[in-house]
Short mmCIF file of C-alpha atoms in Angstrom, two decimals:
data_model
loop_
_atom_site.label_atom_id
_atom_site.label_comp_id
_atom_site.label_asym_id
_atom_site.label_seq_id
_atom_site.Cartn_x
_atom_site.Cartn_y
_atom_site.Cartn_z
CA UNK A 1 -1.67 5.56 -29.20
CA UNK A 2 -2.03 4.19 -25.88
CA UNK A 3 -2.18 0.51 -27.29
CA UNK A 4 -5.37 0.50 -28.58
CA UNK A 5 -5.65 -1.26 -31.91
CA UNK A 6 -8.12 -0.53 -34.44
CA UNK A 7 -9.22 -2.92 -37.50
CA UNK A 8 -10.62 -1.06 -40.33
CA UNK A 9 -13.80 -1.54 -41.77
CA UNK A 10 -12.81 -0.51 -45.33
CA UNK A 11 -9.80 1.30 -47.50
CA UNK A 12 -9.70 4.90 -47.85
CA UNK A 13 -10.76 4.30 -51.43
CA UNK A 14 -13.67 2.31 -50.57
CA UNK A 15 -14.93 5.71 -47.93
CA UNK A 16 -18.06 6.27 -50.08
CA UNK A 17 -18.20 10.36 -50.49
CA UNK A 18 -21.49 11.63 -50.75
CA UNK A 19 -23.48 13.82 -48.10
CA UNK A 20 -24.25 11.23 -45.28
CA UNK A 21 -20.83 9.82 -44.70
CA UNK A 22 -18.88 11.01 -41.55
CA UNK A 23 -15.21 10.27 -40.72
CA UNK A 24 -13.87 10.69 -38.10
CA UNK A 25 -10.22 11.46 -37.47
CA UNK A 26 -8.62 10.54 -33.94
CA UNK A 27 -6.19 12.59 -32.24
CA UNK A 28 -2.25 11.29 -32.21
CA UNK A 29 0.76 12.74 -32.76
CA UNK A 30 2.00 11.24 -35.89
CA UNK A 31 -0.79 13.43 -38.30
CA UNK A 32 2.38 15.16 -40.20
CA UNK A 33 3.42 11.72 -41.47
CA UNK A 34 2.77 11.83 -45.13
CA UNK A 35 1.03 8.66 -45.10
CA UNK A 36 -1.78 10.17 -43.87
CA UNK A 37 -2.06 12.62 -47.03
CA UNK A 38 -4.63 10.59 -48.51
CA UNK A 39 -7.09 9.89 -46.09
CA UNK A 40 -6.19 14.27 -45.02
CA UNK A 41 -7.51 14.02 -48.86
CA UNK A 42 -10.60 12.48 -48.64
CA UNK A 43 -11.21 14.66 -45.27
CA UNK A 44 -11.80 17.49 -48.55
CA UNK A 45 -13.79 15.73 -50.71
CA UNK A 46 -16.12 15.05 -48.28
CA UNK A 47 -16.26 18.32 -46.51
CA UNK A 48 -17.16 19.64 -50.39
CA UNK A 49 -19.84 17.34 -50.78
CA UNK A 50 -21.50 18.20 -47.51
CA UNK A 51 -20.39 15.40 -45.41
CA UNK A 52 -19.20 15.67 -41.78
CA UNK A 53 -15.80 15.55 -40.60
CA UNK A 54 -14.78 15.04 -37.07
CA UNK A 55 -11.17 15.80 -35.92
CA UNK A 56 -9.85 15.84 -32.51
CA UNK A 57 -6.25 16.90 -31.10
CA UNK A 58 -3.67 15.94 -33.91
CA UNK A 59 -6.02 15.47 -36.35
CA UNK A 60 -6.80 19.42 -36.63
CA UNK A 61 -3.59 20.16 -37.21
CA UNK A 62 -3.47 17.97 -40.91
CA UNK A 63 -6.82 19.51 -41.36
CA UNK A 64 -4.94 23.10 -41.22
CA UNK A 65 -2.07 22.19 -42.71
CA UNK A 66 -4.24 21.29 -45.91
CA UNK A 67 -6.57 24.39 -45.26
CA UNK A 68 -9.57 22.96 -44.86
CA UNK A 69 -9.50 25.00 -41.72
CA UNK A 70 -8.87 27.94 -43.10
CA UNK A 71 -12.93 29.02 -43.95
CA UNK A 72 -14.59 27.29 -40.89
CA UNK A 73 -14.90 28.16 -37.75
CA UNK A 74 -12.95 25.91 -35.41
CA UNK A 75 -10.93 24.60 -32.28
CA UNK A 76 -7.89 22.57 -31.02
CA UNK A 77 -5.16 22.53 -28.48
CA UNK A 78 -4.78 26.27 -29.05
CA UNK A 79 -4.02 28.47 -31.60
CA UNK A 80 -0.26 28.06 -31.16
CA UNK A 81 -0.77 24.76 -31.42
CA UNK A 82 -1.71 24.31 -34.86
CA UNK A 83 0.34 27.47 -35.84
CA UNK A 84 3.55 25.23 -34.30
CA UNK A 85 2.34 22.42 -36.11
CA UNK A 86 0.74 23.28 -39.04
CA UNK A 87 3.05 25.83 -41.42
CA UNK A 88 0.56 26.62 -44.05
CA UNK A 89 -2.63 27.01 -41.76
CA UNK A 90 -4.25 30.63 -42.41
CA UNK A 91 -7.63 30.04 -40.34
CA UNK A 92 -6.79 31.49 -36.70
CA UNK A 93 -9.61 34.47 -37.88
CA UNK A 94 -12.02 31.77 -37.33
CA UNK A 95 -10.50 30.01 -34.56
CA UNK A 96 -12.34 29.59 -31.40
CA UNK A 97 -10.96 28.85 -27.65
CA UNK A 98 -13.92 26.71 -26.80
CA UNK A 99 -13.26 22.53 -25.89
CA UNK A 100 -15.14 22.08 -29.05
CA UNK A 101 -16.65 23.46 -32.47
CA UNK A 102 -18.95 22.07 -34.71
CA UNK A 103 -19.55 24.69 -37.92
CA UNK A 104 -20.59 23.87 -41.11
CA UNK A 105 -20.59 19.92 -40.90
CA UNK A 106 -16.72 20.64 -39.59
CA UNK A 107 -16.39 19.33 -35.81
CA UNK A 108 -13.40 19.89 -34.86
CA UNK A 109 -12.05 19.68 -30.77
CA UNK A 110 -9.02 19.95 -28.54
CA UNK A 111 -7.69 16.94 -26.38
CA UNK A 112 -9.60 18.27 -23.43
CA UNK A 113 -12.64 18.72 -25.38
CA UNK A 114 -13.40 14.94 -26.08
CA UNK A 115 -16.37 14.77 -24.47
CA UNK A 116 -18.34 17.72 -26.22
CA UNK A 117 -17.25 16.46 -29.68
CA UNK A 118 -18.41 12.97 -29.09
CA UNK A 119 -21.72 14.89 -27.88
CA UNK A 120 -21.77 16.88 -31.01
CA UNK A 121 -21.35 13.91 -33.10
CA UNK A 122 -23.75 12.39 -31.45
CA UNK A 123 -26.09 15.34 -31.85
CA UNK A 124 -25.23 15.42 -35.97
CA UNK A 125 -25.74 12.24 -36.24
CA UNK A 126 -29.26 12.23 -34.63
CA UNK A 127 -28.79 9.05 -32.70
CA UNK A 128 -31.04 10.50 -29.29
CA UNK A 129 -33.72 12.67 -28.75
CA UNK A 130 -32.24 16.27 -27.44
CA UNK A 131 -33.34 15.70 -24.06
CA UNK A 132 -31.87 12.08 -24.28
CA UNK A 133 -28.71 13.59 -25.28
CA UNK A 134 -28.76 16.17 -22.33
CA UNK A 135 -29.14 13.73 -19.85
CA UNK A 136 -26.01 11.47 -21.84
CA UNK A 137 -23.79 14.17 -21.70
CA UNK A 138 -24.96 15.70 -18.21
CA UNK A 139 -24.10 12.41 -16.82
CA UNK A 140 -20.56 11.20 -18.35
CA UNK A 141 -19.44 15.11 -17.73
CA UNK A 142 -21.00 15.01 -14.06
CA UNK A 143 -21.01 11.48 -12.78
CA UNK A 144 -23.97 12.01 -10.65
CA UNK A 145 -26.49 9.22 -10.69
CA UNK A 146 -29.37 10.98 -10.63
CA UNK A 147 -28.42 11.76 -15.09
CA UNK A 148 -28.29 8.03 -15.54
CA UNK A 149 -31.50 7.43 -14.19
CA UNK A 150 -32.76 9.99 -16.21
CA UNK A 151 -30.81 8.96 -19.03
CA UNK A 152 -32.41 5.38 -18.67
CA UNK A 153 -35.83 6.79 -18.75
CA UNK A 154 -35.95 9.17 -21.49
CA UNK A 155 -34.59 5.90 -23.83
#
C-alpha cells in the first residue's frame, strides 16, 4: 500500500506465542485474501495466551470476520464497515465509535485513528514514562513546539 515495502523479520511460524509478543496488523485493503488466514490465525492464539494484538483499518475487518471481535470491545472505520466487509462478524454490541480502542490486550483503530493506536501501543508496551508519552502524543497530534521541547526534556 502506498509503495512502502516491508522485509520480515521472521515466518508466521517462527511468531513465538506466549504473553509478551505483540503483532501488529497494518491496515490495507486486501485482508479478505485467504492468504492472510494464517497469520488472521495466529492473531487467536495469541490473543488466548494473553498477548497483544494491534489492528488498524483493514486489518479489523479479518479480525471480525474470524470473531475474535466478537467478545472485545472495539473500533474501525465504522460499524458498517466491518458489517460490509466482514459476513460472519457478531461483535457490533461491543463496538465503539471512538478513533481507537484498546480492551483486553485487543487494540484495535480506524484509518483516522492512527495516531491514538500508535499511542496506545506505545503506552502497552511501556516504552515512556506517562508524562513522556503525553507530551509525544500532544505534540505529533498538535504540532506546536512548545510539546517537543517538553517532550525532549522529560526523556
Amino acid at each position: 500500500m502506498g509503495g512502502l515495502t516491508i522485509v520480515p523479520d521472521c515466518t508466521i511460524d517462527d511468531i513465538s506465542v506466549s504473553e509478551k509478543s505483540m503483532l501488529i496488523l497494518p491496515g490495507a485493503d486486501t485482508w479478505s485474501d485467504p492468504k492472510h488466514s494464517t497469520i488472521i490465525e495466529k492473531a487467536s492464539e495469541l490473543l488466548s495466551v494473553g498477548a497483544a494484538v494491534c489492528a488498524i483499518c483493514g486489518a479489523t475487518a479479518a479480525l471480525a470476520n474470524a470473531g475474535l471481535l466478537d467478545n472485545r470491545a472495539h473500533t474501525s472505520n465504522g460499524a458498517g464497515f466491518l458489517e460490509m466487509f466482514s459476513p460472519a462478524y457478531k461483535g457490533q454490541n461491543l463496538y465503539i465509535d471512538k478513533p481507537s480502542v484498546a480492551d483486553n490486550n485487543l487494540i484495535t483503530a480506524g484509518s483516522a485513528g492512527a495516531l491514538l493506536w500508535s499511542k496506545q501501543i506505545i503506552e502497552y508496551l511501556g516504552v515512556f514514562q506517562s508524562n513522556t508519552l503525553e507530551y509525544w502524543y500532544q505534540y505529533f497530534s498538535t504540532g506546536d513546539s512548545k510539546h517537543f521541547f517538553a517532550l525532549m526534556q522529560s526523556l
